[in-house]
Structure formats: structure tokens, C-alpha cells
Coordinates of C-alpha atoms in Angstrom, one line a residue:
Chain A
X1 CA -112.5 -124.5 -71.6
X2 CA -114.9 -122.3 -73.6
X3 CA -118.2 -121.4 -72.2
X4 CA -121.0 -122.3 -74.5
X5 CA -124.2 -120.5 -73.4
X6 CA -126.5 -122.9 -75.2
X7 CA -125.1 -125.9 -73.5
X8 CA -125.6 -124.6 -70.0
X9 CA -129.0 -124.8 -68.4
X10 CA -129.8 -121.9 -66.2
X11 CA -131.6 -122.9 -63.0
X12 CA -133.7 -120.2 -61.3
X13 CA -131.7 -120.0 -58.2
X14 CA -128.2 -118.7 -58.3
X15 CA -127.7 -119.8 -54.8
X16 CA -128.3 -123.4 -55.8
X17 CA -125.6 -123.1 -58.5
X18 CA -123.2 -121.5 -56.0
X19 CA -123.8 -124.1 -53.4
X20 CA -123.3 -126.8 -56.0
X21 CA -120.1 -125.3 -57.0
X22 CA -119.0 -125.0 -53.4
X23 CA -119.7 -128.8 -53.2
X24 CA -117.4 -129.4 -56.1
X25 CA -119.6 -129.1 -59.2
X26 CA -117.5 -127.0 -61.5
X27 CA -120.1 -126.7 -64.3
X28 CA -122.3 -124.8 -61.8
X29 CA -119.7 -122.1 -61.7
X30 CA -119.6 -121.9 -65.5
X31 CA -123.4 -121.2 -65.5
X32 CA -123.0 -118.5 -62.9
X33 CA -120.1 -116.9 -64.7
X34 CA -122.0 -116.9 -67.9
X35 CA -124.9 -115.2 -66.3
X36 CA -123.0 -112.5 -64.5
X37 CA -119.9 -111.9 -66.5
X38 CA -121.3 -109.1 -68.8
X39 CA -123.2 -107.1 -66.2
X40 CA -120.4 -107.4 -63.7
X41 CA -117.7 -106.4 -66.1
X42 CA -119.8 -103.4 -67.1
X43 CA -120.3 -102.6 -63.5
X44 CA -116.6 -102.7 -62.8
X45 CA -115.8 -100.8 -66.0
X46 CA -118.2 -98.0 -65.1
X47 CA -117.0 -98.0 -61.6
X48 CA -113.3 -97.5 -62.4
X49 CA -113.5 -96.2 -66.0
X50 CA -110.3 -97.9 -67.0
X51 CA -110.4 -101.1 -69.1
X52 CA -107.1 -102.3 -67.8
X53 CA -108.0 -101.8 -64.2
X54 CA -111.5 -103.1 -64.9
X55 CA -110.0 -106.4 -66.2
X56 CA -107.8 -106.7 -63.1
X57 CA -110.6 -106.0 -60.7
X58 CA -113.0 -108.2 -62.6
X59 CA -110.6 -111.2 -62.2
X60 CA -109.9 -110.3 -58.6
X61 CA -113.7 -110.4 -57.9
X62 CA -114.1 -113.8 -59.4
X63 CA -111.1 -115.1 -57.6
X64 CA -112.6 -114.0 -54.4
X65 CA -115.8 -115.8 -55.3
X66 CA -113.8 -119.0 -56.0
X67 CA -111.8 -118.7 -52.8
X68 CA -114.9 -117.9 -50.6
X69 CA -117.1 -120.5 -52.2
X70 CA -117.2 -122.7 -49.0
X71 CA -118.1 -119.7 -46.9
X72 CA -121.1 -118.8 -49.1
X73 CA -124.3 -119.2 -47.2
X74 CA -127.8 -119.5 -48.5
X75 CA -129.0 -116.6 -46.4
X76 CA -128.8 -113.7 -48.9
X77 CA -128.8 -113.8 -52.7
X78 CA -125.7 -114.7 -54.7
X79 CA -126.2 -111.5 -56.7
X80 CA -126.0 -109.3 -53.6
X81 CA -123.0 -111.3 -52.4
X82 CA -121.2 -110.9 -55.8
X83 CA -121.9 -107.2 -56.1
X84 CA -120.8 -106.6 -52.5
X85 CA -117.5 -108.1 -53.3
X86 CA -117.3 -106.0 -56.5
X87 CA -118.2 -102.8 -54.6
X88 CA -115.6 -103.5 -52.0
X89 CA -113.0 -104.0 -54.7
X90 CA -114.1 -100.8 -56.4
X91 CA -114.0 -98.8 -53.1
X92 CA -110.5 -100.1 -52.5
X93 CA -109.6 -99.0 -56.1
X94 CA -111.2 -95.6 -55.6
X95 CA -109.3 -95.1 -52.3
X96 CA -106.0 -96.0 -54.0
X97 CA -106.5 -93.9 -57.1
X98 CA -108.5 -90.9 -55.9
X99 CA -107.6 -88.2 -53.5
X100 CA -111.2 -87.7 -52.7
X101 CA -112.9 -89.3 -49.8
X102 CA -115.9 -91.5 -50.4
X103 CA -118.3 -88.9 -48.9
X104 CA -116.7 -85.9 -50.6
X105 CA -119.0 -83.9 -52.8
X106 CA -121.8 -86.1 -51.7
X107 CA -125.2 -84.4 -51.7
X108 CA -125.4 -85.1 -48.0
X109 CA -122.2 -83.4 -47.0
X110 CA -121.7 -80.7 -49.6
X111 CA -124.4 -78.4 -50.9
X112 CA -123.9 -78.7 -54.6
X113 CA -125.1 -76.1 -57.0
X114 CA -126.9 -78.5 -59.2
X115 CA -130.5 -78.5 -60.2
X116 CA -132.6 -81.6 -60.2
X117 CA -134.7 -80.2 -63.0
X118 CA -132.3 -81.0 -65.8
X119 CA -134.1 -82.0 -69.0
X120 CA -133.7 -85.7 -69.8
X121 CA -131.5 -86.7 -72.8
X122 CA -133.4 -86.9 -76.0
X123 CA -133.2 -89.9 -78.4
X124 CA -130.7 -88.2 -80.7
X125 CA -128.4 -87.4 -77.8
X126 CA -128.7 -91.0 -76.7
X127 CA -127.8 -92.4 -80.1
X128 CA -124.7 -90.3 -80.2
X129 CA -123.7 -91.3 -76.8
X130 CA -124.1 -95.0 -77.7
X131 CA -121.4 -94.5 -80.2
X132 CA -119.2 -92.8 -77.6
X133 CA -119.1 -95.0 -74.6
X134 CA -115.9 -93.5 -73.3
X135 CA -117.7 -90.2 -72.8
X136 CA -120.4 -91.9 -70.8
X137 CA -117.8 -93.7 -68.7
X138 CA -116.0 -90.5 -68.1
X139 CA -119.2 -88.8 -67.0
X140 CA -119.9 -91.6 -64.6
X141 CA -116.4 -91.5 -63.3
X142 CA -116.8 -87.8 -62.6
X143 CA -119.6 -88.5 -60.2
X144 CA -119.0 -88.6 -56.5
X145 CA -118.5 -92.1 -55.3
X146 CA -121.9 -92.7 -53.7
X147 CA -123.8 -91.3 -56.7
X148 CA -121.7 -93.4 -59.0
X149 CA -122.3 -96.4 -56.9
X150 CA -126.0 -95.9 -56.8
X151 CA -126.1 -95.4 -60.6
X152 CA -124.2 -98.5 -61.5
X153 CA -126.0 -100.5 -59.0
X154 CA -129.3 -99.4 -60.4
X155 CA -128.7 -99.4 -64.1
X156 CA -126.0 -102.0 -64.6
X157 CA -126.4 -104.4 -61.7
X158 CA -130.2 -104.0 -61.8
X159 CA -130.7 -103.4 -58.1
X160 CA -134.0 -102.0 -56.8
X161 CA -134.0 -98.8 -54.7
X162 CA -134.6 -101.0 -51.6
X163 CA -131.6 -103.1 -52.5
X164 CA -129.4 -100.1 -53.1
X165 CA -130.6 -98.7 -49.8
X166 CA -129.6 -101.9 -48.1
X167 CA -126.2 -102.0 -49.8
X168 CA -125.4 -98.4 -49.1
X169 CA -126.9 -98.4 -45.7
X170 CA -129.0 -95.3 -46.3
X171 CA -132.8 -94.8 -46.4
X172 CA -134.5 -95.2 -49.7
X173 CA -135.4 -91.5 -49.9
X174 CA -131.7 -90.6 -49.5
X175 CA -130.9 -93.0 -52.4
X176 CA -133.6 -91.5 -54.5
X177 CA -132.3 -88.0 -54.0
X178 CA -128.8 -89.2 -54.6
X179 CA -129.8 -90.6 -57.9
X180 CA -131.6 -87.4 -58.9
X181 CA -128.4 -85.5 -58.3
X182 CA -126.5 -88.1 -60.3
X183 CA -128.9 -87.8 -63.3
X184 CA -128.5 -84.1 -63.3
X185 CA -124.8 -84.3 -63.2
X186 CA -124.6 -86.9 -65.9
X187 CA -127.0 -84.9 -68.2
X188 CA -125.0 -81.8 -67.8
X189 CA -121.7 -83.5 -68.4
X190 CA -123.0 -85.5 -71.4
X191 CA -124.5 -82.4 -73.0
X192 CA -121.4 -80.3 -72.5
X193 CA -119.2 -80.0 -75.5
X194 CA -116.4 -82.6 -75.4
Chain B
X1 CA -143.9 -103.5 -58.0
X2 CA -146.2 -100.6 -58.9
X3 CA -144.6 -98.6 -56.1
X4 CA -141.2 -99.3 -57.6
X5 CA -142.4 -98.2 -61.0
X6 CA -143.9 -95.1 -59.6
X7 CA -140.6 -94.3 -57.9
X8 CA -138.7 -95.0 -61.1
X9 CA -141.1 -92.7 -63.0
X10 CA -140.8 -90.1 -60.3
X11 CA -137.1 -90.2 -60.8
X12 CA -137.7 -89.4 -64.5
X13 CA -134.8 -91.6 -65.5
X14 CA -136.0 -93.1 -68.8
X15 CA -133.0 -91.6 -70.6
X16 CA -130.7 -93.2 -68.0
X17 CA -132.3 -96.6 -68.7
X18 CA -131.8 -96.1 -72.4
X19 CA -128.2 -94.9 -71.8
X20 CA -127.2 -98.1 -70.0
X21 CA -129.5 -100.6 -71.8
X22 CA -128.1 -102.8 -74.5
X23 CA -124.6 -101.7 -73.8
X24 CA -122.2 -104.5 -74.6
X25 CA -118.6 -104.3 -73.5
X26 CA -116.2 -106.8 -74.8
X27 CA -114.5 -109.0 -72.2
X28 CA -111.0 -110.3 -73.2
X29 CA -111.3 -114.0 -74.0
X30 CA -108.1 -114.7 -72.0
X31 CA -109.8 -113.3 -69.0
X32 CA -112.8 -115.6 -69.3
X33 CA -110.4 -118.5 -69.8
X34 CA -108.2 -117.6 -66.8
X35 CA -111.2 -117.3 -64.5
X36 CA -112.9 -120.5 -65.6
X37 CA -109.6 -122.4 -65.3
X38 CA -109.1 -121.1 -61.8
X39 CA -112.6 -122.1 -60.8
X40 CA -112.2 -125.6 -62.2
X41 CA -108.7 -126.0 -60.8
X42 CA -109.9 -124.9 -57.3
X43 CA -112.6 -127.6 -57.3
X44 CA -110.3 -130.4 -58.7
X45 CA -107.6 -129.6 -56.1
X46 CA -110.2 -129.5 -53.3
X47 CA -111.3 -133.1 -53.8
X48 CA -108.0 -134.8 -52.9
X49 CA -107.2 -132.0 -50.4
X50 CA -110.6 -131.9 -48.8
X51 CA -109.5 -134.3 -46.1
X52 CA -107.1 -131.7 -44.9
X53 CA -109.8 -129.2 -44.2
X54 CA -112.3 -131.7 -42.7
X55 CA -109.6 -133.3 -40.6
X56 CA -108.8 -130.1 -38.9
X57 CA -107.6 -130.6 -35.5
X58 CA -105.6 -128.2 -33.5
X59 CA -102.1 -129.3 -32.4
X60 CA -103.0 -129.0 -28.7
X61 CA -105.9 -131.5 -29.3
X62 CA -103.5 -134.1 -30.8
X63 CA -101.1 -133.6 -27.9
X64 CA -103.9 -133.9 -25.4
X65 CA -105.0 -137.1 -27.0
X66 CA -101.6 -138.6 -26.9
X67 CA -101.1 -137.6 -23.3
X68 CA -104.4 -139.1 -22.3
X69 CA -103.5 -142.4 -24.0
X70 CA -100.2 -142.4 -22.1
X71 CA -101.7 -141.6 -18.8
X72 CA -104.4 -144.2 -19.2
X73 CA -101.8 -146.8 -20.2
X74 CA -99.6 -146.0 -17.3
X75 CA -102.4 -146.0 -14.7
X76 CA -104.9 -148.6 -15.9
X77 CA -102.6 -151.4 -17.2
X78 CA -100.8 -151.9 -13.8
X79 CA -104.2 -151.8 -12.1
X80 CA -105.6 -154.4 -14.4
X81 CA -102.6 -156.6 -14.0
X82 CA -102.5 -156.3 -10.2
X83 CA -106.3 -156.9 -9.9
X84 CA -107.1 -160.1 -8.1
X85 CA -109.7 -160.9 -10.8
X86 CA -107.2 -160.4 -13.6
X87 CA -106.2 -163.4 -15.6
X88 CA -102.8 -161.7 -15.8
X89 CA -102.2 -162.2 -12.1
X90 CA -98.8 -163.9 -12.0
X91 CA -99.8 -166.5 -9.5
X92 CA -102.9 -167.5 -11.5
X93 CA -100.7 -167.6 -14.5
X94 CA -98.4 -170.1 -13.0
X95 CA -101.3 -172.2 -11.8
X96 CA -102.9 -172.1 -15.2
X97 CA -99.6 -173.5 -16.6
X98 CA -99.7 -176.3 -14.1
X99 CA -103.3 -177.1 -14.6
X100 CA -103.0 -177.4 -18.3
X101 CA -100.3 -180.0 -17.7
X102 CA -101.9 -183.1 -19.2
X103 CA -100.2 -182.5 -22.5
X104 CA -97.1 -181.0 -20.8
X105 CA -96.2 -183.7 -18.3
X106 CA -92.5 -183.2 -18.8
X107 CA -92.8 -179.6 -17.7
X108 CA -95.1 -180.1 -14.8
X109 CA -92.6 -181.2 -12.1
X110 CA -90.4 -178.2 -12.7
X111 CA -93.4 -175.8 -12.6
X112 CA -94.7 -177.5 -9.5
X113 CA -91.3 -177.3 -7.8
X114 CA -91.1 -173.6 -8.8
X115 CA -94.6 -172.8 -7.5
X116 CA -94.0 -174.7 -4.3
X117 CA -91.1 -172.4 -3.6
X118 CA -92.8 -169.2 -4.7
X119 CA -96.5 -169.6 -3.9
X120 CA -98.4 -169.7 -0.7
X121 CA -100.5 -172.8 0.3
X122 CA -103.7 -170.9 0.0
X123 CA -103.2 -170.3 -3.6
X124 CA -102.2 -173.9 -4.2
X125 CA -105.4 -175.2 -2.6
X126 CA -107.3 -173.9 -5.5
X127 CA -105.4 -175.9 -7.9
X128 CA -107.2 -179.3 -7.9
X129 CA -110.7 -177.8 -8.6
X130 CA -109.4 -175.8 -11.4
X131 CA -107.6 -178.8 -12.7
X132 CA -110.8 -180.8 -12.7
X133 CA -112.5 -178.2 -14.9
X134 CA -109.9 -178.9 -17.5
X135 CA -110.2 -182.6 -16.9
X136 CA -113.9 -182.7 -17.3
X137 CA -113.7 -180.8 -20.5
X138 CA -110.9 -182.8 -22.0
X139 CA -112.1 -186.4 -21.1
X140 CA -115.6 -187.4 -22.1
X141 CA -117.5 -189.2 -19.5
X142 CA -118.0 -192.3 -21.7
X143 CA -114.3 -192.7 -21.9
X144 CA -113.9 -192.1 -18.3
X145 CA -116.5 -194.6 -17.5
X146 CA -114.9 -197.2 -19.6
X147 CA -111.6 -196.4 -18.1
X148 CA -113.2 -196.8 -14.7
X149 CA -114.5 -200.3 -15.4
X150 CA -111.3 -201.4 -17.0
X151 CA -109.4 -200.1 -14.1
X152 CA -111.6 -201.7 -11.5
X153 CA -110.9 -205.0 -13.1
X154 CA -107.3 -204.3 -14.0
X155 CA -105.2 -204.1 -10.9
X156 CA -102.1 -203.6 -12.9
X157 CA -102.9 -200.1 -13.9
X158 CA -99.9 -198.4 -12.4
X159 CA -101.2 -194.9 -12.4
X160 CA -104.4 -195.8 -10.5
X161 CA -102.4 -197.9 -8.1
X162 CA -100.0 -195.2 -7.5
X163 CA -102.7 -192.6 -7.0
X164 CA -104.7 -194.8 -4.7
X165 CA -101.6 -195.4 -2.7
X166 CA -101.1 -191.7 -2.4
X167 CA -104.7 -191.2 -1.5
X168 CA -104.4 -193.8 1.2
X169 CA -101.2 -192.3 2.6
X170 CA -102.5 -188.7 2.5
X171 CA -104.4 -187.3 5.4
X172 CA -105.6 -184.2 3.5
X173 CA -106.8 -185.2 0.1
X174 CA -108.5 -181.9 -0.6
X175 CA -105.4 -179.9 -0.1
X176 CA -102.5 -181.8 -1.6
X177 CA -99.1 -180.5 -1.0
X178 CA -97.2 -179.3 -4.1
X179 CA -94.5 -181.7 -5.0
X180 CA -93.2 -183.3 -8.1
X181 CA -95.8 -186.0 -7.7
X182 CA -98.5 -183.3 -8.0
X183 CA -97.6 -182.9 -11.6
X184 CA -97.8 -186.6 -12.2
X185 CA -101.2 -186.7 -10.6
X186 CA -102.3 -183.8 -12.7
X187 CA -101.2 -185.8 -15.7
X188 CA -103.3 -188.8 -14.9
X189 CA -106.1 -186.8 -13.2
X190 CA -108.7 -187.3 -16.0
X191 CA -108.9 -190.9 -15.1
X192 CA -107.9 -190.8 -11.5
X193 CA -110.5 -188.5 -10.1
X194 CA -113.3 -190.6 -11.5
X195 CA -111.7 -193.9 -10.8
X196 CA -111.0 -193.0 -7.2
X197 CA -114.5 -192.0 -6.5
X198 CA -116.2 -194.8 -8.3
X199 CA -113.7 -197.5 -7.2
X200 CA -114.5 -196.5 -3.6
X201 CA -118.1 -197.1 -4.2
X202 CA -117.6 -200.3 -5.9
X203 CA -115.3 -201.6 -3.3
X204 CA -117.6 -200.6 -0.6
X205 CA -120.5 -202.3 -2.3
X206 CA -118.5 -205.4 -2.8
X207 CA -117.7 -205.4 0.9
X208 CA -114.1 -205.0 0.5
X209 CA -112.5 -203.9 3.7
X210 CA -111.2 -200.6 2.6
X211 CA -113.4 -198.3 4.6
X212 CA -110.7 -195.8 5.4
X213 CA -109.7 -195.5 1.8
X214 CA -113.3 -195.2 0.6
X215 CA -114.0 -192.4 3.0
X216 CA -111.0 -190.5 1.9
X217 CA -111.8 -191.2 -1.7
X218 CA -115.3 -190.0 -1.5
X219 CA -114.2 -187.0 0.3
X220 CA -111.7 -186.4 -2.3
X221 CA -114.3 -186.7 -5.0
X222 CA -116.6 -184.4 -3.3
X223 CA -113.9 -181.8 -2.8
X224 CA -112.5 -182.0 -6.2
X225 CA -115.7 -182.1 -8.3
X226 CA -117.6 -178.9 -8.6
X227 CA -121.4 -179.1 -8.4
X228 CA -121.6 -178.2 -12.0
X229 CA -119.2 -181.0 -12.9
X230 CA -121.1 -183.5 -10.9
X231 CA -124.3 -182.5 -12.7
X232 CA -122.6 -182.7 -16.0
X233 CA -121.2 -186.2 -15.4
X234 CA -124.5 -187.5 -14.2
X235 CA -126.5 -186.1 -17.1
X236 CA -124.0 -186.8 -19.7
X237 CA -124.7 -189.2 -22.5
X238 CA -123.2 -192.5 -21.2
X239 CA -124.9 -192.2 -17.7
X240 CA -128.3 -191.2 -19.1
X241 CA -129.8 -194.5 -18.4
X242 CA -128.9 -194.1 -14.7
X243 CA -131.4 -191.4 -14.4
X244 CA -134.2 -193.9 -14.5
X245 CA -134.3 -197.3 -12.6
X246 CA -136.1 -198.9 -15.5
X247 CA -133.6 -197.7 -18.1
X248 CA -130.7 -198.8 -15.8
X249 CA -132.2 -202.3 -15.5
X250 CA -132.7 -202.5 -19.2
X251 CA -129.1 -201.4 -19.7
X252 CA -127.9 -204.2 -17.4
X253 CA -130.1 -206.6 -19.3
X254 CA -128.6 -205.4 -22.5
X255 CA -125.1 -206.0 -21.2
X256 CA -126.2 -209.5 -20.1
X257 CA -127.5 -210.2 -23.5
X258 CA -124.3 -208.9 -25.0
X259 CA -122.6 -211.4 -22.7
X260 CA -120.7 -208.5 -21.1
X261 CA -121.2 -209.9 -17.6
X262 CA -118.4 -207.9 -16.0
X263 CA -119.9 -204.6 -17.0
X264 CA -123.4 -205.9 -16.2
X265 CA -122.2 -206.7 -12.7
X266 CA -120.6 -203.4 -12.3
X267 CA -123.7 -201.6 -13.3
X268 CA -125.8 -203.8 -11.0
X269 CA -123.6 -202.8 -8.0
X270 CA -124.0 -199.1 -8.8
X271 CA -127.7 -199.7 -9.4
X272 CA -128.2 -201.4 -6.1
X273 CA -126.6 -198.5 -4.3
X274 CA -129.0 -196.1 -5.9
X275 CA -132.0 -198.3 -5.8
X276 CA -131.7 -200.8 -3.0
X277 CA -134.2 -203.7 -3.1
X278 CA -135.7 -202.5 -6.4
X279 CA -138.6 -204.7 -7.7
X280 CA -137.1 -205.2 -11.1
X281 CA -133.9 -206.6 -9.7
X282 CA -135.6 -210.0 -9.9
X283 CA -135.5 -209.7 -13.7
X284 CA -131.7 -209.8 -13.6
X285 CA -129.9 -213.1 -13.9
X286 CA -128.5 -214.7 -10.8
X287 CA -125.0 -214.4 -12.2
X288 CA -125.3 -210.6 -12.2
X289 CA -126.9 -210.3 -8.8
X290 CA -124.4 -212.5 -7.2

């Protein structure tokens, strides 16, 4: 059962596909999986920074989707539903593997000595980092949970600030400042000698 | 959208976009295969097993349903059986067995004897009328009429003779006592009830001195024939010509032409009772009128 992207039509609405799958149409799942497998796997991989754990969590997320197919409702978007499941799995993983709390070192709870005026990465630095993805993953993994969550939601899952705000339950301005802190931390870590 | 772009620009995160764009991570093929297999298996297993989920019913509901059925069965069935309108009423049941006796003559005396011992007289009084319903349905009036005319002329008909004798000896023809003879009468009833009534009229018309018998017989006929049955017998096919005097006269003339003088005379007697001194009687031959 190999997924052939060319053979699968992609309807606009993910919800339609999910509802069709819930009604028993297996090819609809194939289409959804094809659409989300890469960003979701990246999301998970950057969330846990461990390929072995990422594969396990990735499979667990899709199993949850399969099991909960009949409870899926056409109220929200499939994307939000899928990434909510993914975030919950990552939070569980974070709690199991980290001795830090979710809110620890968050910009809202701890006054961090980081500047938000860090200079952006230049093209040469970016080219180097593209060849060293593990370094990027480590830098992301070093972020406090909420910052990490905001970054991967924004740049990997493609969520807007409003959507991140809704998912995290915080105001948009809080999310924005959280992201600024995250950029600064990432830039500092990625510039630092390995 | 422009607000969002502004916000993004304000974040100054172009390097972050570049950092995460076009990043491809390889997913193990076995992982894809396992997930897709699981998804397809789940759907294929659901189709035969879907009934289980849709047929969800708690165990207490099943128990409640069973209990309700039992309670209704225990309460309603005896009520229906004991209801006076029920066809399952034992007394009615016995009577129905007796009334359908024409084809079961051999069983009738036993049933009658049993019912005489077990039933009250009030219940038995309903028997003749119910029996006549069966009789009317089973014996066409044409046949009954022919039997009547035959029997009027044939004094050797034992059943009629016996029944007439019983009628003569009985003081209460509408409420016959249940006896082994009752079953016999039920057996011959299709013919008897008609023959008794019409013989009485014929005899009366002929001036035979059987007034007492005729009275009893007409009473018996009136009591045993329901209004609906009388109407049916009058309007039924063979008696249709009797609805009109002209038709009746023409029928008698037809019988004369057919040289069936006996039947013609019989019809004339009945006609004369219904239409005394009718003008068209003069058209009939002297043999018939006499």
C-alpha cells in the first residue's frame, strides 16, 4: 500500500476528507496523510529532537486520528485538530523526559536576560545551518516549552499568530513577545560555536 | 492579511522562515506503511462490526424490554381470553364447534351432550341464530328454494318430516333445548329452516288445516332468521323476480311454458299471498290458478 501523490486528488477541504474517511472511505485518509505527513513529522521531530521518539510519537498521533475518526466534528479545522493531538503527545513526552515544567523559563514567569535585538541570521549562516539540521533541532529543543511550541506551530505547522494564540490560550501580543524571545535564543545558540 | 504581514515583519523573522523552509526530513517508509495499513484495516473492520456500535443498547434496556413483554403477556392475555367479546371465550368456542356441525354430524351429539351439561340455557339460546348464519352462507338460496319445492311435494323426506314433527311437538321453537336431536337438526338446518317457513305458508295458502303448526313455523322462521339474512334471501338471485309482480307473473308463465306446472302452481300460491287479486293473474292458465 504505497501512497502515490499523483494518483490522489486533493480536495480543498480537509474536513471533507476526514468525514469521508470516518464514513468508511479509506482513500480519503491516504490523501490526508499525504498532505500532512511531512509537516507533521517535522513538527514532531522539532518538538522532541529525537528521531526515534519522533517516529513513535508520529505513529501514535495518526493512530489517535484513526481511532477518533468517528468523533471528528466539522466544527473546527482538521489541521487544528491534528496539531492539537500532536501537541498533546509532545507535552506528554516533554513531561516524561524533562524535569522542567511547561512554564519554566517562560518569558512570563522568569525574567530572562536575553535581548530581543539580536541580529537576524545572514544567508551564509543559514546555508551552513541547512547542512547541519541537528544543530537547529538542538537549538529548538533548548527553548522553553511554550517558545518551542510557538515556533514549531508558526514555522512548521504554518499557524497564524491568532491560531497560535487560540491553541496556547494566550493573547496574540503574548505570543508575539514569546516568539521574539524564541528568535533571540535561537540566533544566539545557532551562532555560538558548536 | 496585511495586518498579519505587518506583524510578521515586525517580528523580523525572515531568517526564521528561511531556517525552516524547504526543510525535508525523511520519514521511514515502514512508518508510512504501518500507518496506512492501520487506517485501512480500521475502516475494513468497521464495516462488518458497525452494527455493534449502532446497535448499542444498555443491558438494563434489554432487561426492561423483556420484563415489559412478560408483564404484558401475563396481564393482557388472560384479559383478552376472559373478555366476553373474545372469540376465545370457552363457551363461544364450544358453540362455534356445534354450529359448524353440518360437516361434522357425527361429532355433534357428543358436543351437544357436553354443552348441555356444562352450559347455561342463556348461552344456548344464541345457538340457532348463529347456526343460521352458517347455513345462509353455506347453502345458496337457489338450492334452498329447489329443495323447498321438492320437499313440499315429497312427503317422504325424512329429515323434513322429523323436523316438522319436532316443531309441532315443541312449545318453544325459538329456544330449543339442547339434546342429541339438536345436532341432527343442525345437520339438516340448511334445508329445514327454509322448508319450515315456506311450507307453512304454502300449507296455509292451500287451506290445509295446520294452523297451529304454521304459527309455530312462522314464529320459528322469524326468530331464527336475522334481518340481514331475510334481506339477503329475498334479494338473492333466484328470488329476484319476486321483487316485481310483473316479473313474478312472467316467471310463472315461463314455468307453464316449460310445462313445469308444479313449480308454476307453487309460485302462484306465493304470488297470490304477496299480491292478492292482482290484475295479471287473469293471464295465468286455469290449471295454475286452481
